[in-house]
Amino acid sequence: MQRKILKVNGIARSFIVDPEKSLAETLREQLLLTGCKVGCGQGQCGACSVILNGKLTRSCVLKMKAVQDNAEVMTIEGLGTADNLHPLQVAWMATGGAQCGFCTTGFIMSAKALLDTNNKPTRDDVREWFQAHRNACRCTGYKPLVDAVMDAAKVLRGEMKKEDLLAKPAKDGSILGTTYHRPSALAKVTGTWDFGADVGLQMPPDTLRLALVQAEVSHANIRKIDTTEAEKMPGVYQVVTHKDVKGKNAITGLITFPTNKGDGWDRPILCKDKVFQFGDAIAIVAADTEEHAKAAAAKVKVDLEVLPAYMSAPAAMAPDAIEIHPGTPNVYYEQGIVKGEDTKPLMEKAAFTVEDEFYCSRQPHLTIEPDCGSAYFDDEGRLTIHSKSIGINLHHAMICPGLGIDPAKLRIIQNPTGGTFGYKFSPTMEALLGVACMATGKPVSMKYSMYQHITYTGKRSPGFVKLKYGADKNGKIIAMESDWTIDHGPYSEFGDLLTVRQAQFIGAGYGIPNIRGKGRTVCTNHAWGSAFRAYGSPQSFLASEILMDELAEKMGIDPFELRYRNIYREGDTTPNGCKPDVYCLVQMFDKLRPLYEEAKKRCKSMSTAEVKRGVGLSVGIYGCGLDGPDGAETAVELAKDGVIAYDTWQDHGQGADLGTLTFVHESLKPLGLKPGQVKLYMNDTANCPNSGPSGGSRSNVMIGNALKVACDMLLNAMRKPNGSYRTYDEMVAEKIPLKYNGKWAASACTACDSVTGQGNPFPVYMYELFMPEVEVEVKTGKAKVVKFTTIADLGTIVNKATVDGQIYGGLAQGIGLALSEDFEDLKKHTSLMGCGLPYTKDIPDDIQIIYNVTPRPLGPYGAAGVGEAPLTAPHPAVLNAIYNACGARVTRVPARPEVVLAAMKKK
Ligand code: FES
Ligand code: FES
């Protein structure tokens, strides 16, 4: 131990520190300055950035022994306070730069260090700076962050006032359609938005810290688990194994498709007989400190009989492959699509046919916040689990029988969450926390390292798609034949639904009258498949949007023109045989046409012998909702000084707080409330109505409609015969109930049939056109997206900054999917950088978003959703642009330089 004196935020503090601990750990754990976040812990994300002796420093990789005595440290807590914010903090709120907010404080400190040295940076200076200092954001696509720095710099130079940065309500008091900031923005920019690891630090002193004993192989039988040595290690309270689990010791995949050959009970909480994938949890060590828990976990001995590991769908489908879950075939679900006439004779008489094979990768989510959570028994004796869950009621149902607890005695609360992009649609550590808390009877807390987070949370399921189009002489597609295989990892949860998604989205956007196809879900030993933004559609559109370009080439027409001839027009139906909610694609293409012509000219003129530039196109579509009659419940309560809104619109950065506020504020407009008078009570299974999970861009539509219903009910109760409204006191005096539950359901929707794929699964759809411009270095094959134009039709825009932010972030993830991201190699793909996370300079600053606004008949105030739309199909557009640039046809992602180079050589 060493005594250190540091001047922290201007005040001298003395500490006794462990010289081997990092500055970040010391600031967080000893001073509770939790505005300094730890994401990667490896110097790769900048979330922990502070200013040390005037220099920007990633505090997670600086050991205390290297910090000089009397050093000056500035953290976000020293930058500005809620009533006296630094211009950077205001600018971050105003641009929507704090989405999940996990990277926010690190970015703001980084920008502060930049502006201290250069108060008139160019946009390129800002981008260079963030790149050089490895500030990473997974939510925003970086553009809003550069905007924020430029705005703050203007304020610092005295060219504008910080008060003018924040949007005000419109003249009629409405915030709908404005860029009004999120309610959580203030806490996010001041570092007081407590994420799960911060909540962990606030737990009582007797809280046990947990560490997992995890499998280091991908498939094995367990012969014996020996905890004897671990139990004797310092600080250990208990080593928990499957023997301590009171219930079924499994997380149910809630199988609802009757033709699924599995029963959904395939995912153990703690492995007993078998290991199904790398990282599977075998035991939990509960100890007084995290270090003690980890040291003891390393002493648990697990005797394994290693089995052949099937790391991809073709391997698991091989005739000699053993059943990964004995008794259930590795191919456990099949989905068909049968629309219109038999395609065989149509293909034979088609003027043009084209076919190809495509592979969409196991994209990692790469949130900057690793998974974390805590559990305890609350004062009503309920096992209470805090986690990053984006489906608290769903997860309640999925883990309750496995834990063996009365459902009324299990409560789940969502922590402020540093991004999930869908991986938290699956339970991750909830059941482990529950088991440990039940076994020890003590409060418990756990956080994954970035390595654990990446290797042991769900991933996008790879998709293998074979596709064939047949077109008449005018280029009208008359038939489509498809075959697809989904590698869903070892656990079945939502695997069947993902396979259905291919039937819904392969070829979506085009009025193809005749379709035949078949797909299957395959159990493998690679990472389990979880939800990922745009769930199921990136696999689909990679195939159908690249094949459109191949067909156009075969016909000798422009890919824009081919698409234009085939897009949905009145009378066309989706691949599922239902009418789309609106026909807006023609208008969108008409808007894009002149920009496309300009882009073609620009690419031609800017191409050189060394660097070729090309433009690509694609169409992306996604439904808002879970299949069939999805719905939500919410509540609104009149309070003395305003209203309280209750829902489980779980926020993972998409702006659930602002969504709830906006719908309630707009729906109660007759009451003339200020936005600050709408209080939010969200995301606690004990006190909020079940609004369903936050995924599939369902929330804006389902919850927005349900909030409208609740508000209408309240207004009806408050309305007097003369049309004016009762006050709170009058309501109380007249004993009129103050709280109203609003429900809404997409009652006309039907799930898709498993044989034909026909149905009417979604009440509302989102539409987006993608047009990236890409430069390819001929020598290396390195592709870079240098400009991105997109046209989106999302119905009414509820909040422009938020919707813009979702699109920027989604496009950035699409560029990552296209060019760099993967989780395949268990040795290499284990860090943010190793997995190919895009940094600032990997994403163009030149992104143009154009909205085509077609109000949706079933959307609240005409709105659809947004989250999934921008990640549906940006990647095939990037690959099409690569082809346009250099003639390299790539049909799999990521299109890393060696892949592009090989395709160039093949040409
Ligand atoms: S760089 Fe320090 S937490 Fe990532
Ligand atoms: S806002 Fe940057 S990681 Fe979420």
PDB file of C-alpha atoms and ligand atoms in Angstrom, residues 92 96-104 107 136-142 145 182 188 195 366-369 417-421 652-653, ligand 2:
ATOM      1  CA  TRP A  92     -24.057  16.858 -25.608  1.00  0.00           C
ATOM      2  CA  GLY A  96     -28.637  13.837 -28.415  1.00  0.00           C
ATOM      3  CA  GLY A  97     -24.986  12.861 -27.984  1.00  0.00           C
ATOM      4  CA  ALA A  98     -25.778  10.986 -24.785  1.00  0.00           C
ATOM      5  CA  GLN A  99     -27.776   8.036 -26.034  1.00  0.00           C
ATOM      6  CA  CYS A 100     -27.036   5.223 -23.593  1.00  0.00           C
ATOM      7  CA  GLY A 101     -24.601   7.667 -22.022  1.00  0.00           C
ATOM      8  CA  PHE A 102     -21.931   5.153 -21.100  1.00  0.00           C
ATOM      9  CA  CYS A 103     -19.249   6.722 -23.276  1.00  0.00           C
ATOM     10  CA  THR A 104     -20.457  10.269 -22.615  1.00  0.00           C
ATOM     11  CA  PHE A 107     -15.944  11.780 -24.567  1.00  0.00           C
ATOM     12  CA  ALA A 136     -15.345   4.773 -28.808  1.00  0.00           C
ATOM     13  CA  CYS A 137     -19.111   5.058 -28.995  1.00  0.00           C
ATOM     14  CA  ARG A 138     -21.399   2.270 -30.145  1.00  0.00           C
ATOM     15  CA  CYS A 139     -24.628   4.280 -30.170  1.00  0.00           C
ATOM     16  CA  THR A 140     -24.249   7.571 -32.001  1.00  0.00           C
ATOM     17  CA  GLY A 141     -22.246   6.979 -35.165  1.00  0.00           C
ATOM     18  CA  TYR A 142     -19.986   9.802 -33.877  1.00  0.00           C
ATOM     19  CA  LEU A 145     -20.595  14.057 -30.924  1.00  0.00           C
ATOM     20  CA  ARG A 182     -34.023  13.389 -22.989  1.00  0.00           C
ATOM     21  CA  LYS A 188     -25.639  11.323 -18.275  1.00  0.00           C
ATOM     22  CA  PHE A 195     -24.993   2.239 -14.450  1.00  0.00           C
ATOM     23  CA  LEU A 366     -19.861  -4.522 -28.716  1.00  0.00           C
ATOM     24  CA  THR A 367     -21.606  -2.368 -26.150  1.00  0.00           C
ATOM     25  CA  ILE A 368     -19.109  -0.216 -24.311  1.00  0.00           C
ATOM     26  CA  GLU A 369     -20.635  -1.237 -20.973  1.00  0.00           C
ATOM     27  CA  THR A 417     -28.071   0.539 -19.235  1.00  0.00           C
ATOM     28  CA  GLY A 418     -25.026   1.224 -21.344  1.00  0.00           C
ATOM     29  CA  GLY A 419     -26.338  -0.069 -24.649  1.00  0.00           C
ATOM     30  CA  THR A 420     -27.511  -3.553 -25.559  1.00  0.00           C
ATOM     31  CA  PHE A 421     -28.611  -3.427 -29.231  1.00  0.00           C
ATOM     32  CA  HIS A 652     -30.908   0.886 -23.697  1.00  0.00           C
ATOM     33  CA  GLY A 653     -29.990   4.199 -25.190  1.00  0.00           C
TER      34      GLY A 653
HETATM   35  S1  FES B   2     -23.872   6.827 -26.188  1.00  0.00           S
HETATM   36 FE1  FES B   2     -21.861   6.232 -26.721  1.00  0.00          FE
HETATM   37  S2  FES B   2     -21.776   4.148 -26.176  1.00  0.00           S
HETATM   38 FE2  FES B   2     -23.856   4.671 -25.891  1.00  0.00          FE
END
